[in-house]
PDB file of C-alpha atoms in Angstrom:
ATOM      1  CA  MET A 134    -101.736   1.241 -64.948  1.00 50.00           C
ATOM      2  CA  GLN A 135    -100.445   4.778 -65.026  1.00 48.00           C
ATOM      3  CA  THR A 136    -102.234   5.660 -61.407  1.00 46.00           C
ATOM      4  CA  PHE A 137    -100.274   2.325 -60.025  1.00 44.00           C
ATOM      5  CA  SER A 138     -97.040   3.412 -61.459  1.00 47.00           C
ATOM      6  CA  ARG A 139     -97.501   6.856 -59.711  1.00 46.00           C
ATOM      7  CA  HIS A 140     -98.434   5.345 -56.539  1.00 46.00           C
ATOM      8  CA  ALA A 141     -95.275   3.287 -56.629  1.00 42.00           C
ATOM      9  CA  ALA A 142     -93.127   6.230 -57.553  1.00 40.00           C
ATOM     10  CA  LEU A 143     -94.467   8.230 -54.233  1.00 40.00           C
ATOM     11  CA  LEU A 144     -94.287   5.152 -52.206  1.00 36.00           C
ATOM     12  CA  ALA A 145     -90.459   4.873 -52.956  1.00 39.00           C
ATOM     13  CA  LEU A 146     -89.868   8.494 -52.788  1.00 39.00           C
ATOM     14  CA  SER A 147     -91.436   8.241 -49.124  1.00 42.00           C
ATOM     15  CA  LEU A 148     -89.361   5.386 -48.151  1.00 42.00           C
ATOM     16  CA  GLY A 149     -86.265   6.934 -49.552  1.00 45.00           C
ATOM     17  CA  THR A 150     -87.002  10.070 -47.379  1.00 44.00           C
ATOM     18  CA  VAL A 151     -87.416   7.996 -44.203  1.00 43.00           C
ATOM     19  CA  ALA A 152     -84.403   6.192 -44.925  1.00 47.00           C
ATOM     20  CA  SER A 153     -82.253   9.335 -45.194  1.00 47.00           C
ATOM     21  CA  LEU A 154     -83.361  10.488 -41.771  1.00 48.00           C
ATOM     22  CA  PRO A 155     -80.767   8.484 -39.561  1.00 53.00           C
ATOM     23  CA  ALA A 156     -78.112   9.650 -42.055  1.00 51.00           C
ATOM     24  CA  LEU A 157     -79.126  13.447 -41.692  1.00 49.00           C
ATOM     25  CA  ALA A 158     -79.408  12.827 -37.677  1.00 50.00           C
ATOM     26  CA  ALA A 159     -75.670  11.155 -37.850  1.00 51.00           C
ATOM     27  CA  ASP A 160     -74.415  14.325 -39.944  1.00 49.00           C
ATOM     28  CA  GLU A 161     -76.085  16.747 -37.284  1.00 52.00           C
ATOM     29  CA  LEU A 162     -74.114  15.101 -34.513  1.00 54.00           C
ATOM     30  CA  HIS A 163     -71.064  16.482 -36.177  1.00 59.00           C
ATOM     31  CA  TYR A 164     -72.501  19.895 -36.842  1.00 74.00           C
ATOM     32  CA  ASN A 165     -70.340  22.951 -35.691  1.00 87.00           C
ATOM     33  CA  GLN A 166     -67.469  20.699 -34.040  1.00 92.00           C
ATOM     34  CA  ILE A 167     -63.920  21.802 -34.117  1.00 93.00           C
ATOM     35  CA  SER A 168     -60.717  20.159 -32.989  1.00 94.00           C
ATOM     36  CA  LEU A 169     -58.591  22.188 -30.635  1.00 95.00           C
ATOM     37  CA  ARG A 170     -55.128  21.573 -29.217  1.00 95.00           C
ATOM     38  CA  ALA A 171     -53.668  23.367 -26.090  1.00 95.00           C
ATOM     39  CA  GLU A 172     -50.281  22.860 -24.361  1.00 94.00           C
ATOM     40  CA  ALA A 173     -48.724  23.226 -20.914  1.00 94.00           C
ATOM     41  CA  SER A 174     -45.154  23.276 -19.990  1.00 93.00           C
ATOM     42  CA  GLN A 175     -42.592  23.735 -17.186  1.00 91.00           C
ATOM     43  CA  GLU A 176     -38.954  23.845 -16.687  1.00 91.00           C
ATOM     44  CA  VAL A 177     -37.930  21.053 -14.291  1.00 91.00           C
ATOM     45  CA  ALA A 178     -34.821  20.815 -12.307  1.00 90.00           C
ATOM     46  CA  ARG A 179     -32.957  17.632 -13.260  1.00 92.00           C
ATOM     47  CA  ASP A 180     -32.711  15.734  -9.936  1.00 92.00           C
ATOM     48  CA  LEU A 181     -31.086  12.405 -10.980  1.00 94.00           C
ATOM     49  CA  MET A 182     -27.373  12.176 -11.741  1.00 94.00           C
ATOM     50  CA  ILE A 183     -26.120   9.045 -13.966  1.00 94.00           C
ATOM     51  CA  VAL A 184     -22.642   7.962 -14.154  1.00 95.00           C
ATOM     52  CA  THR A 185     -21.244   5.453 -16.386  1.00 95.00           C
ATOM     53  CA  LEU A 186     -17.853   3.861 -15.712  1.00 96.00           C
ATOM     54  CA  TYR A 187     -15.885   1.000 -17.244  1.00 96.00           C
ATOM     55  CA  THR A 188     -12.746  -1.101 -17.265  1.00 96.00           C
ATOM     56  CA  GLU A 189     -11.230  -2.461 -20.364  1.00 95.00           C
ATOM     57  CA  GLU A 190      -8.045  -4.755 -20.295  1.00 95.00           C
ATOM     58  CA  GLN A 191      -6.222  -7.128 -22.846  1.00 94.00           C
ATOM     59  CA  ASN A 192      -4.737 -10.451 -22.210  1.00 94.00           C
ATOM     60  CA  THR A 193      -3.760 -13.470 -24.314  1.00 94.00           C
ATOM     61  CA  ASP A 194      -5.180 -15.711 -21.980  1.00 94.00           C
ATOM     62  CA  PRO A 195      -9.055 -15.205 -21.963  1.00 92.00           C
ATOM     63  CA  ALA A 196      -9.694 -16.656 -18.469  1.00 94.00           C
ATOM     64  CA  LYS A 197      -7.075 -14.612 -16.676  1.00 95.00           C
ATOM     65  CA  LEU A 198      -8.646 -11.416 -18.736  1.00 95.00           C
ATOM     66  CA  ALA A 199     -12.074 -12.298 -17.567  1.00 95.00           C
ATOM     67  CA  ALA A 200     -10.675 -12.802 -13.987  1.00 96.00           C
ATOM     68  CA  ALA A 201      -8.795  -9.435 -14.144  1.00 96.00           C
ATOM     69  CA  VAL A 202     -12.001  -7.690 -15.238  1.00 95.00           C
ATOM     70  CA  SER A 203     -13.970  -9.362 -12.339  1.00 95.00           C
ATOM     71  CA  THR A 204     -11.651  -8.107 -10.132  1.00 96.00           C
ATOM     72  CA  THR A 205     -11.608  -4.648 -10.903  1.00 96.00           C
ATOM     73  CA  LEU A 206     -15.471  -4.394 -11.034  1.00 95.00           C
ATOM     74  CA  ASN A 207     -15.941  -6.134  -7.607  1.00 95.00           C
ATOM     75  CA  LYS A 208     -13.590  -3.855  -6.169  1.00 96.00           C
ATOM     76  CA  ALA A 209     -15.681  -0.854  -7.457  1.00 96.00           C
ATOM     77  CA  ILE A 210     -18.873  -2.614  -6.503  1.00 95.00           C
ATOM     78  CA  GLY A 211     -17.868  -2.774  -2.833  1.00 95.00           C
ATOM     79  CA  GLN A 212     -16.949   0.887  -2.838  1.00 95.00           C
ATOM     80  CA  ALA A 213     -20.008   1.808  -4.121  1.00 95.00           C
ATOM     81  CA  LYS A 214     -22.016  -0.373  -1.908  1.00 95.00           C
ATOM     82  CA  GLN A 215     -20.567   1.603   1.190  1.00 94.00           C
ATOM     83  CA  VAL A 216     -22.368   4.808  -0.082  1.00 95.00           C
ATOM     84  CA  LYS A 217     -25.824   5.996   0.844  1.00 93.00           C
ATOM     85  CA  ASP A 218     -28.420   6.502  -1.890  1.00 92.00           C
ATOM     86  CA  ILE A 219     -26.657   5.157  -4.945  1.00 94.00           C
ATOM     87  CA  THR A 220     -28.233   3.051  -7.029  1.00 94.00           C
ATOM     88  CA  LEU A 221     -25.840   0.305  -8.573  1.00 94.00           C
ATOM     89  CA  ARG A 222     -26.550  -1.415 -11.934  1.00 92.00           C
ATOM     90  CA  GLN A 223     -23.947  -3.472 -14.309  1.00 90.00           C
ATOM     91  CA  GLY A 224     -23.984  -2.622 -17.647  1.00 90.00           C
ATOM     92  CA  SER A 225     -22.719  -4.242 -20.743  1.00 92.00           C
ATOM     93  CA  ARG A 226     -19.844  -6.520 -20.691  1.00 94.00           C
ATOM     94  CA  ASN A 227     -18.300  -7.769 -23.622  1.00 94.00           C
ATOM     95  CA  SER A 228     -15.109  -9.526 -24.878  1.00 93.00           C
ATOM     96  CA  TYR A 229     -13.636  -9.786 -28.679  1.00 92.00           C
ATOM     97  CA  PRO A 230     -10.384 -11.056 -30.188  1.00 93.00           C
ATOM     98  CA  VAL A 231      -7.534  -9.111 -31.258  1.00 93.00           C
ATOM     99  CA  TYR A 232      -5.775  -9.862 -34.662  1.00 92.00           C
ATOM    100  CA  ASP A 233      -2.420  -9.311 -35.746  1.00 87.00           C
ATOM    101  CA  ASN A 234      -1.642  -6.883 -38.413  1.00 87.00           C
ATOM    102  CA  LYS A 235      -2.845  -8.915 -41.293  1.00 84.00           C
ATOM    103  CA  GLY A 236      -6.133  -9.852 -39.566  1.00 79.00           C
ATOM    104  CA  GLN A 237      -5.489 -13.342 -39.568  1.00 86.00           C
ATOM    105  CA  LYS A 238      -4.162 -14.696 -36.538  1.00 92.00           C
ATOM    106  CA  ILE A 239      -6.083 -13.802 -32.954  1.00 92.00           C
ATOM    107  CA  THR A 240      -3.088 -12.466 -30.690  1.00 92.00           C
ATOM    108  CA  GLY A 241      -4.895 -11.982 -27.731  1.00 94.00           C
ATOM    109  CA  TRP A 242      -8.356 -10.576 -26.177  1.00 95.00           C
ATOM    110  CA  ARG A 243      -9.936  -7.697 -24.994  1.00 95.00           C
ATOM    111  CA  GLU A 244     -12.712  -7.195 -22.750  1.00 96.00           C
ATOM    112  CA  ARG A 245     -14.826  -4.069 -21.702  1.00 96.00           C
ATOM    113  CA  ALA A 246     -17.350  -3.894 -18.588  1.00 95.00           C
ATOM    114  CA  GLU A 247     -19.615  -1.012 -17.457  1.00 96.00           C
ATOM    115  CA  LEU A 248     -20.813   0.112 -14.385  1.00 96.00           C
ATOM    116  CA  ARG A 249     -23.796   2.385 -13.936  1.00 96.00           C
ATOM    117  CA  LEU A 250     -24.491   4.503 -10.729  1.00 96.00           C
ATOM    118  CA  GLU A 251     -27.513   6.833 -10.156  1.00 96.00           C
ATOM    119  CA  SER A 252     -28.186   8.971  -7.283  1.00 95.00           C
ATOM    120  CA  ALA A 253     -30.137  12.143  -6.429  1.00 94.00           C
ATOM    121  CA  ASP A 254     -27.458  13.118  -3.813  1.00 94.00           C
ATOM    122  CA  PHE A 255     -24.821  14.921  -6.631  1.00 93.00           C
ATOM    123  CA  ALA A 256     -22.105  15.618  -4.099  1.00 92.00           C
ATOM    124  CA  ALA A 257     -21.884  12.023  -2.554  1.00 94.00           C
ATOM    125  CA  LEU A 258     -22.301  10.611  -6.027  1.00 94.00           C
ATOM    126  CA  SER A 259     -19.394  12.907  -7.518  1.00 93.00           C
ATOM    127  CA  LYS A 260     -17.167  12.057  -4.886  1.00 94.00           C
ATOM    128  CA  LEU A 261     -17.768   8.254  -5.477  1.00 95.00           C
ATOM    129  CA  THR A 262     -17.129   8.945  -9.184  1.00 94.00           C
ATOM    130  CA  GLY A 263     -13.705  10.440  -8.089  1.00 93.00           C
ATOM    131  CA  GLU A 264     -12.538   7.565  -6.148  1.00 94.00           C
ATOM    132  CA  LEU A 265     -13.727   5.178  -8.728  1.00 95.00           C
ATOM    133  CA  LEU A 266     -11.688   7.033 -11.516  1.00 94.00           C
ATOM    134  CA  THR A 267      -8.350   5.791  -9.815  1.00 93.00           C
ATOM    135  CA  ASP A 268      -9.217   1.992 -11.262  1.00 94.00           C
ATOM    136  CA  LEU A 269     -12.023   2.734 -13.609  1.00 95.00           C
ATOM    137  CA  LYS A 270     -12.538   5.015 -16.759  1.00 95.00           C
ATOM    138  CA  MET A 271     -15.564   7.671 -17.227  1.00 94.00           C
ATOM    139  CA  GLY A 272     -17.904   6.317 -19.840  1.00 94.00           C
ATOM    140  CA  GLY A 273     -20.428   9.340 -19.341  1.00 92.00           C
ATOM    141  CA  MET A 274     -22.210  11.605 -17.104  1.00 91.00           C
ATOM    142  CA  ASP A 275     -25.935  12.336 -17.709  1.00 91.00           C
ATOM    143  CA  PHE A 276     -28.733  14.267 -15.863  1.00 93.00           C
ATOM    144  CA  THR A 277     -32.089  13.679 -15.887  1.00 92.00           C
ATOM    145  CA  ILE A 278     -35.582  14.072 -14.327  1.00 92.00           C
ATOM    146  CA  SER A 279     -36.501  11.312 -11.963  1.00 91.00           C
ATOM    147  CA  THR A 280     -39.661   9.401 -12.317  1.00 90.00           C
ATOM    148  CA  ALA A 281     -41.311  10.276  -9.059  1.00 92.00           C
ATOM    149  CA  THR A 282     -40.504  14.173  -9.931  1.00 92.00           C
ATOM    150  CA  ARG A 283     -41.672  13.988 -13.526  1.00 91.00           C
ATOM    151  CA  GLN A 284     -45.026  12.214 -12.178  1.00 90.00           C
ATOM    152  CA  THR A 285     -45.601  15.272 -10.078  1.00 92.00           C
ATOM    153  CA  SER A 286     -44.814  17.808 -12.719  1.00 92.00           C
ATOM    154  CA  GLU A 287     -47.278  16.045 -15.237  1.00 91.00           C
ATOM    155  CA  ASP A 288     -50.212  15.768 -12.535  1.00 91.00           C
ATOM    156  CA  ALA A 289     -49.768  19.421 -11.965  1.00 90.00           C
ATOM    157  CA  LEU A 290     -49.437  20.230 -15.720  1.00 94.00           C
ATOM    158  CA  LEU A 291     -52.558  18.045 -16.461  1.00 94.00           C
ATOM    159  CA  LYS A 292     -54.732  20.773 -14.923  1.00 93.00           C
ATOM    160  CA  ASP A 293     -53.048  23.483 -16.611  1.00 94.00           C
ATOM    161  CA  ALA A 294     -53.335  21.911 -19.929  1.00 95.00           C
ATOM    162  CA  VAL A 295     -57.105  21.227 -19.469  1.00 95.00           C
ATOM    163  CA  ASN A 296     -57.625  24.777 -18.486  1.00 95.00           C
ATOM    164  CA  ALA A 297     -55.749  25.974 -21.304  1.00 96.00           C
ATOM    165  CA  PHE A 298     -57.929  23.565 -23.380  1.00 96.00           C
ATOM    166  CA  LYS A 299     -61.150  25.322 -21.924  1.00 96.00           C
ATOM    167  CA  ALA A 300     -59.974  28.901 -22.612  1.00 96.00           C
ATOM    168  CA  ARG A 301     -59.417  28.020 -26.153  1.00 96.00           C
ATOM    169  CA  ALA A 302     -62.772  26.467 -26.555  1.00 95.00           C
ATOM    170  CA  GLN A 303     -64.315  29.444 -25.180  1.00 96.00           C
ATOM    171  CA  LEU A 304     -62.449  31.825 -27.642  1.00 95.00           C
ATOM    172  CA  ALA A 305     -63.621  29.635 -30.327  1.00 94.00           C
ATOM    173  CA  THR A 306     -67.127  29.607 -29.133  1.00 94.00           C
ATOM    174  CA  GLU A 307     -67.131  33.365 -29.003  1.00 94.00           C
ATOM    175  CA  ALA A 308     -65.262  33.751 -32.776  1.00 93.00           C
ATOM    176  CA  LEU A 309     -68.076  31.553 -34.093  1.00 91.00           C
ATOM    177  CA  GLY A 310     -70.734  33.497 -32.530  1.00 91.00           C
ATOM    178  CA  GLY A 311     -71.961  30.295 -30.313  1.00 92.00           C
ATOM    179  CA  LYS A 312     -73.787  30.778 -26.861  1.00 92.00           C
ATOM    180  CA  GLY A 313     -71.701  27.900 -25.145  1.00 93.00           C
ATOM    181  CA  TYR A 314     -69.845  24.597 -26.235  1.00 95.00           C
ATOM    182  CA  LYS A 315     -69.640  20.980 -24.896  1.00 94.00           C
ATOM    183  CA  ILE A 316     -66.597  18.776 -24.906  1.00 94.00           C
ATOM    184  CA  VAL A 317     -67.068  15.777 -27.336  1.00 94.00           C
ATOM    185  CA  ASN A 318     -63.827  14.153 -26.557  1.00 95.00           C
ATOM    186  CA  LEU A 319     -60.436  15.094 -24.947  1.00 95.00           C
ATOM    187  CA  ASN A 320     -57.107  13.353 -24.881  1.00 95.00           C
ATOM    188  CA  LEU A 321     -54.250  14.376 -22.281  1.00 93.00           C
ATOM    189  CA  ASN A 322     -50.453  13.181 -23.238  1.00 92.00           C
ATOM    190  CA  SER A 323     -46.861  14.106 -22.221  1.00 87.00           C
ATOM    191  CA  ASN A 324     -44.620  14.531 -24.917  1.00 69.00           C
ATOM    192  CA  GLY A 325     -42.659  11.636 -24.109  1.00 54.00           C
ATOM    193  CA  TYR A 326     -39.773  11.983 -21.498  1.00 51.00           C
ATOM    194  CA  PRO A 327     -36.971  14.439 -21.585  1.00 50.00           C
ATOM    195  CA  GLN A 328     -34.034  12.979 -22.641  1.00 52.00           C
ATOM    196  CA  PRO A 329     -30.991  12.579 -20.290  1.00 52.00           C
ATOM    197  CA  TYR A 330     -28.643  15.638 -20.583  1.00 52.00           C
ATOM    198  CA  MET A 331     -24.913  14.815 -20.968  1.00 51.00           C
ATOM    199  CA  ARG A 332     -22.690  17.360 -20.036  1.00 50.00           C
ATOM    200  CA  PRO A 333     -20.187  17.708 -23.005  1.00 41.00           C
ATOM    201  CA  GLN A 334     -17.047  18.512 -20.849  1.00 43.00           C
ATOM    202  CA  MET A 335     -16.362  17.695 -17.078  1.00 44.00           C
ATOM    203  CA  MET A 336     -14.489  20.195 -15.369  1.00 36.00           C
ATOM    204  CA  MET A 337     -11.393  18.450 -13.486  1.00 38.00           C
ATOM    205  CA  LYS A 338      -9.010  19.791 -10.815  1.00 36.00           C
ATOM    206  CA  ALA A 339      -5.524  19.198 -12.068  1.00 29.00           C
ATOM    207  CA  ALA A 340      -3.497  19.300  -9.036  1.00 29.00           C
ATOM    208  CA  SER A 341      -2.959  15.658  -9.082  1.00 34.00           C
ATOM    209  CA  MET A 342      -4.441  12.276  -9.743  1.00 37.00           C
ATOM    210  CA  ASP A 343      -5.587  11.365  -6.391  1.00 44.00           C
ATOM    211  CA  ALA A 344      -9.286  10.339  -5.834  1.00 42.00           C
ATOM    212  CA  GLU A 345      -9.988  14.279  -4.552  1.00 47.00           C
ATOM    213  CA  SER A 346      -8.504  16.063  -7.587  1.00 45.00           C
ATOM    214  CA  VAL A 347     -10.338  13.988 -10.066  1.00 48.00           C
ATOM    215  CA  THR A 348     -13.972  14.667  -8.477  1.00 50.00           C
ATOM    216  CA  PRO A 349     -16.277  16.411 -11.059  1.00 52.00           C
ATOM    217  CA  GLU A 350     -17.797  19.305 -10.845  1.00 57.00           C
ATOM    218  CA  VAL A 351     -21.208  18.995 -11.812  1.00 60.00           C
ATOM    219  CA  GLU A 352     -24.135  21.069 -13.400  1.00 66.00           C
ATOM    220  CA  ALA A 353     -27.512  19.554 -13.596  1.00 77.00           C
ATOM    221  CA  GLY A 354     -29.767  22.268 -15.274  1.00 84.00           C
ATOM    222  CA  THR A 355     -33.303  21.732 -16.116  1.00 87.00           C
ATOM    223  CA  SER A 356     -35.315  19.909 -18.770  1.00 87.00           C
ATOM    224  CA  LYS A 357     -38.825  21.015 -20.303  1.00 89.00           C
ATOM    225  CA  VAL A 358     -41.709  18.640 -19.431  1.00 90.00           C
ATOM    226  CA  ASN A 359     -44.617  19.085 -21.755  1.00 92.00           C
ATOM    227  CA  MET A 360     -48.401  18.181 -21.665  1.00 94.00           C
ATOM    228  CA  THR A 361     -50.949  18.654 -24.662  1.00 94.00           C
ATOM    229  CA  ALA A 362     -54.849  18.439 -24.616  1.00 95.00           C
ATOM    230  CA  ASP A 363     -56.072  17.404 -27.706  1.00 94.00           C
ATOM    231  CA  GLY A 364     -60.014  17.188 -28.211  1.00 95.00           C
ATOM    232  CA  VAL A 365     -63.062  18.331 -29.998  1.00 95.00           C
ATOM    233  CA  VAL A 366     -65.870  20.379 -28.796  1.00 95.00           C
ATOM    234  CA  GLU A 367     -69.059  21.077 -30.153  1.00 94.00           C
ATOM    235  CA  VAL A 368     -70.080  24.877 -30.277  1.00 94.00           C
ATOM    236  CA  LEU A 369     -73.769  25.464 -29.337  1.00 92.00           C
ATOM    237  CA  MET A 370     -75.410  28.244 -31.659  1.00 87.00           C
ATOM    238  CA  GLN A 371     -77.383  31.059 -30.608  1.00 73.00           C
TER     239      GLN A 371
END
């Protein structure tokens, strides 16, 4: 009876040892693996100018108000279409009631409509903006990186980020006393898109209020584009 029990115990131990082998093998797959991050960045000139203009009017008759706003917008759109390489988009258009001092009775209606202009030709858009400011008001002037330029910059930075990751992996391998490394996984990501830059103040010539005098002087500047390489490498030991 004791002999049977001893054999059963030995058999159970043997089975347990065999069953643990896959787990040990799985653990060995993660042996000497380290996580690394590298980054490459580049200052890129903002090559797209974005101007937002708007008209805002008030009238006691909603129909007349809408017609007046549409007339102003249509005139501006017609002017903008005469200029090459200008992308024209209509922004938001909203109307809301105007109340009396007690806030109980509607005394009129106010409507605001926006026009958005984009171009890589700063001089042309700046001149057009000056002309449109005779009828419209300035909502904002932003500068950003165009989609094509951003894509070209990211493609170049991708190579730089990979090379930076390899250099860091080699450095880590040498620090651990390894003979080499292999990349287990690698993820490449751009750190979002640079936000448009809004110039805090627009310099206006003060001679008069004609179209030429209100043409804003523009300074686009640059934005930083980043590319990160996150991954895991396995260091091969001596």
